[in-house]
Amino acid sequence: MTVPFYNFTELHNDEFKSAIKERFSKIIDDGAFVEGEYNASFEQKFAKLQAAKHCLLVANGTDALEICLEVLGVGPGDFVGVPGITFYATSEAVLNRGATPVFVDVIPESGLMCPQSLERVLSKHKLKAIMPVHIYGLPAPIRELEAVCKKHNVAIVEDAAQAQGTFLENGPVGSSNNMTTFSFYPTKNLSAFGDAGAILCQSDEQAERIKHIRNHGRGGLPIFGRNSRCDHLQAAVLDMKLEKIDGYNQARKKIASLYHEALKDFPVRVLPSRFIETSSWHLYPIGLASKEQRARVEAHLKAKNIGCTPFYERSQSEEPALKNYAQLGEDENARAFAGTIICLPIHPFVSQEDVATVAAALKEIL
Ligand SMILES: *Cc1c(COP(=O)(O)O)cnc(C)c1O
């Protein structure tokens, strides 16, 4: 039985397709292709959903990160803390600003940025900002990181590209006083028909700067900008998908708890079950004994038509493009964590039967 890693057919079923075609048809007739009524509608609804004062749509999740760093004044000569486990775009945003990434080690059980490691890194490097990532959808320990940052006057940008649906200690992701970024790339929990991203913040002044930057500096402030607008078709898709996102995230939680139960006696590491309710379960990673075992498991699952991906094969310090920065900061846990992970299918349409199929296939190879 096939269990695909993603399922766009169910996500974009006939009902969804006919509704979105109607919206697209109206947008074409109106000729309103960039920053239209659905941009405004989505920004308002998404800010409310995530308990933020402002939502600003931008072109993609990497731009969202870069623009936040720009708003904080991060540029050449500045150092920015990045967790050892993340998608490359987090470090890339730092490099694109001309700044230098410094790696902060991760908590071994979760892959999230470790506050104690941050303390140690700050004793050696002056960081202008850190970018904790809510990796896999797990909430990073924002309160503890904030306590460390406050002592050293370091700003925080939360990378929530994988975390639409995640809850922090005090509310949904986006409700903190930090700028928080999202990607709506087609594989994310909330997804466009192409590229889109967003920034959430509480500060009127930051929101104003972001508005200027994303649209060529237009708007009156003497600010240098760029083009990072989100087009109206993408906003129309996102706005429509908001109606169902909560149900889809609930389904992911249910599937995560089914996997936890099915794998409880298996010789694999799963994420701590205290995260069942607070993670968006963007991905469901399991940890294996070694890289070799990980490769064997991947080959076996694929032979059985079970979708799986090794997120992440390398820590950030091991990325070839980042080798000049590998010596900066700490990465011991991140190196041990990366490479032994395989992610199992956890889109909202994975059934109880699918979970049993995946568990049975794992049992054969472990
Ligand atoms: C997807 C992702 C991004 C980048 O988003 P894009 O929209 O592809 O630019 C950044 N950070 C993390 C953790 C991601 O998963």
Coordinates of C-alpha atoms and ligand atoms in Angstrom, one line a residue:
M1 CA 0.0 0.0 0.0
T2 CA 1.3 3.4 -1.0
V3 CA 1.6 6.1 1.7
P4 CA 2.7 9.4 0.0
F5 CA 4.8 11.9 1.9
Y6 CA 2.6 14.8 0.7
N7 CA -1.0 14.6 -0.6
F8 CA -1.9 17.6 -2.7
T9 CA -4.8 15.8 -4.4
E10 CA -6.9 15.7 -1.2
L11 CA -5.7 19.1 -0.1
H12 CA -6.9 20.6 -3.4
N13 CA -10.0 18.5 -3.9
D14 CA -12.7 19.3 -6.4
E15 CA -14.6 21.5 -4.0
F16 CA -11.5 23.6 -3.2
K17 CA -10.5 23.7 -6.9
S18 CA -13.9 25.1 -8.1
A19 CA -14.0 27.7 -5.3
I20 CA -10.4 28.9 -6.0
K21 CA -11.0 29.0 -9.7
E22 CA -13.9 31.4 -9.1
R23 CA -11.6 33.6 -7.1
F24 CA -8.9 33.5 -9.8
S25 CA -11.4 34.2 -12.5
K26 CA -12.6 37.4 -10.6
I27 CA -9.0 38.5 -10.1
I28 CA -8.3 38.1 -13.8
D29 CA -11.4 40.0 -14.7
D30 CA -10.5 42.8 -12.2
G31 CA -6.8 42.9 -13.3
A32 CA -5.9 43.2 -9.6
F33 CA -2.7 41.0 -9.6
V34 CA -0.6 42.4 -6.8
E35 CA -1.6 43.3 -3.2
G36 CA -5.3 43.1 -3.7
E37 CA -8.3 42.6 -1.4
Y38 CA -7.3 39.1 -0.4
N39 CA -3.9 40.3 0.8
A40 CA -5.6 42.7 3.2
S41 CA -8.2 40.1 4.2
F42 CA -5.6 37.4 4.9
E43 CA -3.3 39.8 6.8
Q44 CA -6.1 40.8 9.1
K45 CA -7.3 37.2 9.7
F46 CA -3.8 35.7 10.1
A47 CA -2.7 38.3 12.6
K48 CA -5.8 37.6 14.7
L49 CA -5.4 33.8 14.5
Q50 CA -1.8 34.1 15.6
A51 CA -2.5 36.8 18.3
A52 CA -0.2 39.3 16.6
K53 CA -0.9 43.0 16.1
H54 CA 0.4 43.1 12.5
C55 CA 0.8 40.6 9.6
L56 CA 2.7 41.6 6.5
L57 CA 2.7 39.3 3.5
V58 CA 5.9 39.1 1.6
A59 CA 7.2 37.1 -1.3
N60 CA 8.6 34.0 0.5
G61 CA 9.9 32.8 3.9
T62 CA 13.5 33.6 3.2
D63 CA 12.7 37.2 2.4
A64 CA 10.7 37.4 5.6
L65 CA 13.8 36.4 7.6
E66 CA 16.0 38.8 5.6
I67 CA 13.6 41.7 6.0
C68 CA 13.4 41.2 9.8
L69 CA 17.2 41.3 10.0
E70 CA 17.2 44.5 7.9
V71 CA 14.6 46.1 10.2
L72 CA 16.9 45.2 13.2
G73 CA 19.8 46.9 11.4
V74 CA 21.8 43.7 10.9
G75 CA 24.5 44.1 8.2
P76 CA 28.2 43.5 7.5
G77 CA 30.2 43.0 10.6
D78 CA 27.3 41.7 12.7
F79 CA 27.0 38.2 14.1
V80 CA 23.7 36.4 14.2
G81 CA 23.0 33.1 16.2
V82 CA 21.5 30.3 14.1
P83 CA 20.6 26.8 15.5
G84 CA 22.7 23.9 14.2
I85 CA 19.5 22.1 13.1
T86 CA 17.4 24.0 10.5
F87 CA 16.7 24.4 6.8
Y88 CA 19.6 26.2 5.1
A89 CA 17.4 29.3 4.5
T90 CA 17.9 30.5 8.1
S91 CA 21.7 30.8 7.7
E92 CA 21.2 32.0 4.1
A93 CA 19.2 35.0 5.3
V94 CA 22.1 36.0 7.6
L95 CA 24.6 35.7 4.7
N96 CA 22.4 37.7 2.3
R97 CA 22.5 40.6 4.8
G98 CA 26.3 40.5 4.7
A99 CA 26.3 39.3 8.3
T100 CA 28.0 36.3 9.8
P101 CA 26.1 33.2 11.2
V102 CA 27.3 31.8 14.5
F103 CA 26.0 28.4 15.3
V104 CA 24.1 27.7 18.6
D105 CA 23.8 24.1 19.6
V106 CA 20.5 22.3 19.9
I107 CA 18.8 20.3 22.7
P108 CA 19.5 16.7 21.8
E109 CA 15.9 15.4 22.3
S110 CA 14.3 18.0 20.1
G111 CA 16.8 19.7 17.8
L112 CA 15.6 23.1 19.2
M113 CA 18.0 26.0 20.0
C114 CA 19.6 25.4 23.4
P115 CA 19.5 28.3 25.9
Q116 CA 22.6 27.1 27.8
S117 CA 24.5 26.8 24.6
L118 CA 23.4 30.3 23.7
E119 CA 24.9 31.5 27.1
R120 CA 28.2 29.9 26.2
V121 CA 28.3 31.3 22.7
L122 CA 27.5 34.8 24.0
S123 CA 30.5 34.6 26.3
K124 CA 32.7 34.4 23.2
H125 CA 30.8 36.3 20.5
K126 CA 28.8 39.5 20.5
L127 CA 25.5 38.6 18.7
K128 CA 23.2 41.3 17.3
A129 CA 20.3 38.8 17.0
I130 CA 19.4 35.2 17.2
M131 CA 17.0 33.2 15.0
P132 CA 15.5 30.3 16.9
V133 CA 13.7 27.9 14.6
H134 CA 10.5 26.1 15.6
I135 CA 11.9 23.1 13.8
Y136 CA 9.5 20.3 12.7
G137 CA 6.8 22.5 14.3
L138 CA 8.0 22.1 17.9
P139 CA 7.9 25.3 19.9
A140 CA 11.5 26.6 20.6
P141 CA 12.0 27.6 24.3
I142 CA 11.4 31.3 23.6
R143 CA 10.9 32.4 27.2
E144 CA 14.3 30.9 28.3
L145 CA 16.0 32.3 25.2
E146 CA 14.5 35.7 25.8
A147 CA 15.8 35.7 29.4
V148 CA 19.3 35.1 28.0
C149 CA 18.9 37.6 25.2
K150 CA 17.7 40.3 27.6
K151 CA 20.9 40.1 29.7
H152 CA 23.0 40.6 26.5
N153 CA 20.8 43.0 24.6
V154 CA 20.2 40.5 21.7
A155 CA 17.2 40.7 19.4
I156 CA 15.2 37.6 18.4
V157 CA 13.6 36.7 15.1
E158 CA 11.5 33.5 15.3
D159 CA 11.6 31.3 12.2
A160 CA 8.2 29.8 12.2
A161 CA 8.3 28.5 8.6
Q162 CA 7.3 25.1 9.8
A163 CA 5.2 26.2 12.7
Q164 CA 1.8 27.5 11.6
G165 CA -0.3 25.8 14.3
T166 CA 2.4 25.7 17.0
F167 CA 1.8 27.0 20.6
L168 CA 4.4 28.8 22.7
E169 CA 4.0 29.0 26.5
N170 CA 1.7 32.0 26.4
G171 CA -0.1 31.7 23.1
P172 CA 0.2 30.8 19.4
V173 CA 3.4 31.3 17.6
G174 CA 3.4 35.0 16.6
S175 CA 2.1 36.2 19.9
S176 CA 5.5 37.0 21.4
N177 CA 7.2 40.4 21.3
N178 CA 9.6 39.2 18.6
M179 CA 9.2 39.4 14.9
T180 CA 8.1 36.0 13.7
T181 CA 8.4 34.7 10.1
F182 CA 6.4 32.2 8.0
S183 CA 6.8 30.5 4.7
F184 CA 3.8 29.4 2.7
Y185 CA 5.8 27.3 0.3
P186 CA 3.5 24.5 -1.1
T187 CA 4.7 21.8 1.3
K188 CA 4.3 23.9 4.5
N189 CA 1.2 23.4 6.9
L190 CA -0.4 26.5 5.4
S191 CA 0.5 26.6 1.7
A192 CA 0.2 28.8 -1.4
F193 CA 0.2 27.7 -5.0
G194 CA 3.9 28.8 -5.2
D195 CA 5.9 31.1 -3.1
A196 CA 4.7 33.4 -0.3
G197 CA 5.7 34.3 3.2
A198 CA 4.7 36.6 6.1
I199 CA 6.1 38.5 9.1
L200 CA 4.1 38.9 12.3
C201 CA 5.0 41.6 14.8
Q202 CA 3.5 43.8 17.6
S203 CA 5.4 47.0 16.9
D204 CA 3.7 49.6 14.7
E205 CA 7.1 51.1 13.8
Q206 CA 8.5 47.7 12.7
A207 CA 5.3 47.0 10.7
E208 CA 5.7 50.4 8.9
R209 CA 9.3 49.7 8.0
I210 CA 8.4 46.2 6.7
K211 CA 5.7 47.7 4.5
H212 CA 8.1 50.1 3.0
I213 CA 10.9 47.5 2.5
R214 CA 8.7 45.0 0.7
N215 CA 7.5 47.5 -1.9
H216 CA 10.6 49.3 -3.1
G217 CA 10.7 51.7 -0.1
R218 CA 7.4 53.3 -1.2
G219 CA 5.3 55.0 1.4
G220 CA 7.1 58.1 2.6
L221 CA 9.8 57.0 5.0
P222 CA 13.3 57.5 3.6
I223 CA 13.9 53.7 3.5
F224 CA 15.8 51.7 0.9
G225 CA 13.6 48.8 -0.2
R226 CA 13.3 45.9 -2.6
N227 CA 10.5 43.9 -4.3
S228 CA 9.1 41.4 -1.9
R229 CA 5.4 41.8 -2.6
C230 CA 3.0 38.8 -2.4
D231 CA 0.8 38.5 -5.4
H232 CA -3.0 38.5 -5.2
L233 CA -3.4 35.0 -6.5
Q234 CA -1.3 33.5 -3.7
A235 CA -3.1 35.7 -1.1
A236 CA -6.5 34.4 -2.5
V237 CA -5.3 30.8 -2.0
L238 CA -4.0 31.5 1.6
D239 CA -7.1 33.4 2.5
M240 CA -9.3 30.5 1.4
K241 CA -7.1 27.8 3.1
L242 CA -7.4 29.6 6.5
E243 CA -10.9 28.2 6.8
K244 CA -9.6 24.7 7.1
I245 CA -6.2 25.1 8.7
D246 CA -7.2 24.4 12.2
G247 CA -8.9 21.1 11.3
Y248 CA -5.8 20.1 9.3
N249 CA -3.5 20.9 12.2
Q250 CA -5.7 18.9 14.6
A251 CA -5.5 15.9 12.2
R252 CA -1.6 16.2 12.2
K253 CA -1.7 16.0 16.1
K254 CA -3.9 13.0 16.0
I255 CA -1.5 11.2 13.5
A256 CA 1.5 12.2 15.6
S257 CA -0.1 10.5 18.7
L258 CA -1.0 7.4 16.6
Y259 CA 2.7 7.2 15.5
H260 CA 3.9 7.7 19.1
E261 CA 1.7 4.8 20.2
A262 CA 2.6 2.5 17.3
L263 CA 6.3 3.1 17.8
K264 CA 6.5 3.0 21.5
D265 CA 8.4 -0.3 21.8
F266 CA 10.5 0.3 18.7
P267 CA 14.3 1.0 19.0
V268 CA 13.8 4.5 17.6
R269 CA 13.8 8.0 19.2
V270 CA 10.6 9.9 18.8
L271 CA 10.1 13.6 19.8
P272 CA 9.0 14.1 23.4
S273 CA 5.3 13.4 23.9
R274 CA 4.8 16.6 25.9
F275 CA 4.9 18.3 22.4
I276 CA 1.9 16.4 21.1
E277 CA -0.5 19.3 21.9
T278 CA 1.8 22.2 21.2
S279 CA 3.6 21.2 18.0
S280 CA 2.2 21.9 14.5
W281 CA 3.6 18.5 13.5
H282 CA 4.9 19.9 10.2
L283 CA 7.1 16.8 10.2
Y284 CA 7.3 13.6 12.1
P285 CA 11.0 12.7 12.5
I286 CA 12.3 9.6 14.1
G287 CA 15.9 9.1 15.2
L288 CA 17.9 5.9 14.3
A289 CA 21.1 4.4 15.7
S290 CA 23.4 5.5 12.9
K291 CA 23.6 7.0 9.4
E292 CA 23.9 3.5 8.0
Q293 CA 20.7 2.3 9.7
R294 CA 19.0 5.5 8.5
A295 CA 20.0 4.8 4.9
R296 CA 18.7 1.2 5.2
V297 CA 15.4 2.3 6.7
E298 CA 15.0 5.0 3.9
A299 CA 15.6 2.4 1.2
H300 CA 13.2 -0.1 2.7
L301 CA 10.4 2.4 3.2
K302 CA 10.8 3.7 -0.3
A303 CA 10.8 0.2 -1.8
K304 CA 7.4 -0.2 0.0
N305 CA 6.1 3.0 -1.6
I306 CA 6.2 4.8 1.8
G307 CA 7.3 8.4 1.4
C308 CA 10.1 9.5 3.7
T309 CA 12.8 12.2 3.8
P310 CA 16.0 12.6 5.8
F311 CA 15.5 16.1 7.3
Y312 CA 18.2 17.0 8.0
E313 CA 21.2 15.1 6.6
R314 CA 23.7 17.6 7.9
S315 CA 24.0 20.2 10.7
Q316 CA 24.4 23.8 9.5
S317 CA 28.1 23.7 10.3
E318 CA 28.5 20.7 7.9
E319 CA 26.8 22.5 5.0
P320 CA 29.4 22.9 2.2
A321 CA 28.2 26.5 1.6
L322 CA 28.8 27.3 5.3
K323 CA 32.2 25.8 5.7
N324 CA 33.9 29.1 6.3
Y325 CA 31.7 29.6 9.4
A326 CA 31.9 26.0 10.8
Q327 CA 34.3 27.0 13.6
L328 CA 32.0 29.7 15.0
G329 CA 29.9 28.8 17.9
E330 CA 28.9 25.2 19.1
D331 CA 27.5 22.3 17.1
E332 CA 28.3 19.0 18.9
N333 CA 24.7 17.9 19.5
A334 CA 23.6 19.2 16.1
R335 CA 26.2 17.0 14.4
A336 CA 25.1 14.0 16.3
F337 CA 21.4 14.7 15.7
A338 CA 21.6 15.3 11.9
G339 CA 22.0 12.4 9.6
T340 CA 20.3 9.8 11.8
I341 CA 16.8 11.3 11.2
I342 CA 14.1 10.1 8.9
C343 CA 10.7 11.9 8.6
L344 CA 7.6 9.8 8.1
P345 CA 4.4 10.9 6.3
I346 CA 2.3 13.2 8.4
H347 CA 0.1 15.3 6.1
P348 CA -3.5 15.7 7.3
F349 CA -4.8 12.8 5.2
V350 CA -2.7 10.0 6.7
S351 CA -5.1 7.4 8.0
Q352 CA -4.9 5.1 11.0
E353 CA -4.4 2.3 8.5
D354 CA -1.5 4.2 6.9
V355 CA 0.2 4.6 10.3
A356 CA -0.1 0.8 10.8
T357 CA 1.4 0.2 7.3
V358 CA 4.4 2.5 8.1
A359 CA 4.9 0.9 11.5
A360 CA 4.8 -2.6 10.0
A361 CA 7.3 -1.7 7.4
L362 CA 9.6 -0.2 10.1
K363 CA 9.3 -3.3 12.1
E364 CA 10.5 -5.5 9.2
I365 CA 13.8 -3.5 8.9
L366 CA 14.6 -2.6 12.5
Ligands
LIG1 C1 10.8 26.5 4.3 C2 11.7 27.2 5.3 C3 12.3 28.5 5.1 C4 12.3 29.2 3.8 O1 11.1 29.5 3.2 P1 10.9 29.8 1.7 O2 9.5 30.2 1.5 O3 11.3 28.6 0.9 O4 11.9 30.9 1.4 C5 13.0 29.0 6.1 N1 13.2 28.4 7.3 C6 12.7 27.2 7.5 C7 13.0 26.5 8.8 C8 11.9 26.5 6.5 O5 11.5 25.3 6.8

